[in-house]
Amino acid sequence: MSQHKVILKNIFYTYPDGKKAINGISFEINHGESVAIVGSNGAGKSTLLLSMVGILSPDSGDIRIGDLAVIKKNFSTIRQKIGFTFQNADDQLFNATVYDDVAFGPRSYKLSEIEVKKRVERALEIVGASHLMERPPYKLSGGEKRSVSIASVLSMEPDILLMDEPSSALDPKSRRRLINLLKDFTHTKIIATHDLDLVLDVCERTIVLGNGQILADGSTQKILNDGELLDRCGLEKPFALQSCPICSKR
Ligand SMILES: Nc1ncnc2c1ncn2[C@@H]1O[C@H](COP(=O)(O)OP(=O)(O)O)[C@@H](O)[C@H]1O
Ligand SMILES: [Mg+2]
């Protein structure tokens, strides 16, 4: 299905203070692919994701989601296709209650309140946050905010999930729930993360960024098993691939 293909061609982005954060990035992601974007702090992951949803406008280059260029006149259509979660959940939650935050997307589709309620209840249940429904988001813990911000995109039933550090601040049970929901989501997933064990579980393909450029792009198994590459990129093998220090001494 070409309508959900994600295409980036030669993207450059410079912050207003002159910091060149993206320095010529191109890739294509097909419908249904599950792709991790990894790289050390400051590699450009968040800047790239913010450009893909039109929150930041690249200096040059082309970004297309399906047939649509990511430009102002297409923002509302594109944001219906892409469920984006920010690195900082506080950027996502701005309503008086959790219910209203998770209802915000479905309401913008002009769905009936009955349908909105169904979607809110379903999304909160998936992330294990039904009990938070009436709470003001600003009073929640970091992990609770993260779960609610994920629910607020699931309720939009997007074609593409674009998530920035989705497992940060989650407790182990919530993280496992996130991994399961990502595995169940069969459309396109693009996940920027430091959580390489999650990557190993969820993403078939990994793109490694460094200094706003692509350092590697290929199969997750191959990249996460390449200790020398990971070392060069400031990353560490996921725990699941590290040999046991006691056994390996024998
Ligand atoms: N608002 C900003 N103004 C100036 N520089 C920024 C801003 N946000 C991020 N940067 C810089 O851009 C680079 C890429 O940052 P970012 O995309 O947040 O990286 P990552 O998400 O991989 O940690 C870093 O050097 C960071 O310091
Ligand atoms: Mg980031």
XYZ file of C-alpha atoms and ligand atoms in Angstrom:
278
model
C 0.000 0.000 0.000
C 1.749 3.128 -1.181
C -0.439 5.567 0.725
C 1.483 4.964 3.916
C 4.948 4.908 2.461
C 7.273 7.351 4.250
C 9.889 8.972 2.019
C 12.639 11.369 3.113
C 14.934 12.870 0.489
C 18.059 14.741 1.483
C 16.757 16.477 4.607
C 18.733 19.248 6.294
C 17.633 21.102 9.419
C 19.368 23.931 11.289
C 18.007 25.295 14.600
C 17.617 29.086 14.858
C 20.828 29.292 16.938
C 22.799 27.822 14.028
C 23.069 24.201 15.276
C 22.971 21.893 12.252
C 20.944 18.980 13.633
C 20.084 17.072 10.413
C 22.753 16.896 7.734
C 21.390 15.129 4.662
C 19.100 12.250 5.576
C 17.291 10.086 3.023
C 15.318 6.861 3.494
C 12.111 5.108 2.512
C 9.903 3.141 4.834
C 7.267 0.866 3.340
C 3.795 0.285 4.688
C 3.875 -2.221 7.540
C 7.590 -1.848 8.278
C 8.754 -1.641 11.862
C 11.756 0.661 12.080
C 13.890 1.813 14.995
C 15.784 5.094 14.874
C 18.696 4.850 17.302
C 21.738 6.948 18.094
C 23.412 8.581 21.059
C 22.048 11.746 22.701
C 22.034 14.645 20.272
C 22.232 12.384 17.209
C 19.170 14.092 15.702
C 16.415 11.537 16.384
C 13.865 13.960 17.859
C 14.597 16.647 15.280
C 14.020 14.098 12.533
C 10.692 12.922 13.980
C 9.493 16.502 14.545
C 10.304 17.228 10.880
C 8.353 14.161 9.745
C 5.143 15.521 11.291
C 5.743 19.096 10.165
C 6.406 20.572 13.615
C 9.841 21.600 12.319
C 10.344 22.660 8.689
C 13.574 21.407 7.103
C 15.914 23.936 5.443
C 15.811 21.749 2.352
C 14.759 18.305 1.167
C 11.453 16.522 0.721
C 9.340 14.540 3.166
C 6.320 12.641 1.884
C 3.793 10.511 3.701
C 2.108 8.430 1.006
C 1.107 10.850 -1.732
C 1.264 13.896 0.514
C 4.203 16.252 0.940
C 4.676 17.298 4.574
C 3.780 20.949 4.007
C 1.319 23.233 5.738
C -1.698 22.630 3.519
C -1.479 18.857 4.170
C -0.814 18.971 7.926
C -4.337 18.131 9.060
C -4.614 15.094 6.736
C -1.119 13.911 7.623
C -1.740 14.230 11.358
C -4.784 11.983 10.979
C -2.565 9.292 9.459
C 0.326 9.592 11.905
C 0.027 9.048 15.620
C 3.009 10.927 17.043
C 4.150 10.778 20.653
C 6.611 13.435 21.824
C 9.811 12.635 23.737
C 8.409 14.705 26.594
C 4.854 13.554 27.430
C 4.107 17.028 28.879
C 4.156 18.352 25.304
C 1.300 15.991 24.462
C -1.081 16.504 27.376
C -2.848 19.834 27.719
C -6.466 19.141 28.683
C -8.086 19.269 32.118
C -8.520 15.511 32.414
C -6.927 12.368 31.005
C -10.282 11.541 29.406
C -10.304 14.823 27.473
C -6.710 14.361 26.333
C -7.395 10.884 24.968
C -10.708 12.098 23.483
C -9.061 15.072 21.755
C -8.108 13.219 18.536
C -11.385 11.322 18.054
C -13.361 14.522 18.773
C -11.369 16.329 16.083
C -12.660 13.655 13.659
C -16.172 14.824 14.625
C -17.125 11.358 15.902
C -20.198 10.993 18.101
C -19.570 11.233 21.875
C -20.598 7.565 22.170
C -17.894 6.529 19.680
C -15.399 8.903 21.332
C -16.083 7.276 24.717
C -15.578 3.788 23.254
C -12.254 4.802 21.758
C -11.052 6.502 24.957
C -11.973 3.491 27.088
C -10.318 1.065 24.650
C -7.094 3.115 24.357
C -6.742 3.585 28.116
C -7.372 -0.088 28.698
C -4.653 -1.071 26.197
C -2.055 0.999 28.073
C -3.374 -0.041 31.506
C -4.441 3.485 32.478
C -8.254 3.207 32.764
C -8.041 4.164 36.450
C -6.510 7.540 35.533
C -9.437 8.667 33.364
C -10.689 11.502 35.590
C -7.255 12.695 36.780
C -5.645 15.980 35.667
C -2.655 14.972 33.499
C -0.270 17.445 35.143
C -0.623 15.606 38.466
C 0.427 12.233 37.046
C 3.807 10.559 37.449
C 6.197 10.506 34.485
C 5.324 6.915 33.644
C 1.574 7.543 33.955
C 1.887 10.552 31.633
C 3.783 8.410 29.144
C 1.039 5.763 29.138
C -1.674 8.405 28.692
C 0.221 10.090 25.857
C 0.430 6.722 24.088
C -3.325 6.224 24.645
C -3.972 9.668 23.159
C -2.528 8.537 19.835
C -4.018 5.014 19.904
C -7.488 6.553 20.218
C -6.925 8.148 16.793
C -6.422 4.692 15.247
C -3.487 5.930 13.137
C -1.981 4.227 10.062
C 1.541 5.068 11.184
C 2.920 5.191 14.720
C 5.810 7.590 15.186
C 7.129 7.508 18.740
C 9.960 9.373 20.420
C 11.441 7.421 23.362
C 8.114 5.686 24.141
C 9.504 3.385 26.836
C 11.287 6.047 28.876
C 9.828 6.446 32.390
C 7.707 3.294 32.083
C 7.846 0.676 34.828
C 8.643 -2.902 33.677
C 4.988 -3.965 33.472
C 3.989 -0.884 31.450
C 7.032 -1.326 29.228
C 6.072 -4.942 28.539
C 2.515 -3.757 27.766
C 3.965 -1.196 25.317
C 6.063 -3.884 23.612
C 2.998 -6.100 23.241
C 0.844 -3.310 21.851
C 3.585 -2.409 19.358
C 3.819 -6.054 18.285
C 0.040 -6.140 17.775
C 0.091 -2.939 15.706
C 0.508 -4.242 12.163
C 0.748 -0.908 10.342
C 3.937 1.135 10.053
C 5.928 1.816 13.239
C 8.863 4.199 13.514
C 10.364 4.349 16.980
C 13.211 6.570 18.166
C 14.668 4.996 21.276
C 17.632 4.155 23.471
C 15.875 0.954 24.504
C 17.711 -1.500 22.279
C 16.054 -4.514 23.911
C 12.681 -3.102 22.830
C 14.139 -2.603 19.346
C 15.243 -6.219 19.239
C 11.739 -7.340 20.238
C 9.710 -5.034 17.993
C 11.649 -3.652 14.987
C 12.928 -5.636 12.014
C 14.898 -2.683 10.667
C 17.178 -0.213 12.434
C 18.501 3.142 11.260
C 21.486 4.437 13.252
C 21.945 8.208 13.381
C 25.021 10.161 14.388
C 25.581 13.888 13.950
C 22.406 14.227 11.926
C 23.461 11.605 9.373
C 22.684 7.948 8.767
C 25.570 5.782 9.988
C 23.851 2.462 9.285
C 20.502 1.238 7.952
C 19.686 -2.438 7.868
C 18.384 -5.496 9.656
C 18.092 -5.038 13.419
C 19.660 -8.445 14.060
C 22.704 -7.548 12.009
C 23.141 -4.045 13.432
C 22.584 -4.931 17.090
C 25.009 -7.839 16.822
C 27.737 -5.600 15.397
C 29.604 -4.614 18.565
C 32.175 -2.553 16.692
C 29.497 -0.491 14.888
C 27.536 0.043 18.120
C 30.680 1.136 19.918
C 31.529 3.602 17.150
C 27.990 5.021 17.379
C 28.051 5.399 21.174
C 25.619 2.524 21.727
C 25.742 -0.729 23.697
C 24.553 -4.177 22.740
C 21.097 -4.901 24.161
C 21.143 -7.041 27.313
C 19.535 -9.920 25.448
C 22.589 -10.131 23.162
C 25.292 -9.667 25.807
C 27.012 -12.821 26.920
C 26.891 -13.642 30.593
C 30.115 -12.299 32.196
C 30.317 -15.314 34.523
C 29.671 -18.020 31.907
C 32.000 -16.373 29.373
C 34.926 -16.552 31.878
C 34.764 -20.322 31.860
N 15.722 23.859 20.302
C 16.986 23.603 19.965
N 17.829 24.637 19.673
C 19.108 24.393 19.304
N 19.651 23.161 19.213
C 18.861 22.121 19.500
C 17.488 22.282 19.887
N 16.952 21.061 20.096
C 17.945 20.176 19.867
N 19.080 20.808 19.505
C 20.381 20.195 19.151
O 20.217 19.464 17.935
C 20.936 18.242 17.991
C 19.966 17.080 17.794
O 19.100 17.048 18.924
P 17.932 15.971 19.049
O 17.248 15.853 17.742
O 17.124 16.353 20.239
O 18.779 14.635 19.320
P 18.319 13.244 19.945
O 16.840 13.187 19.956
O 18.948 12.214 19.041
O 18.925 13.183 21.319
C 21.649 18.236 19.347
O 22.955 18.702 19.151
C 20.836 19.200 20.188
O 21.652 19.808 21.159
Mg 15.473 12.923 21.442
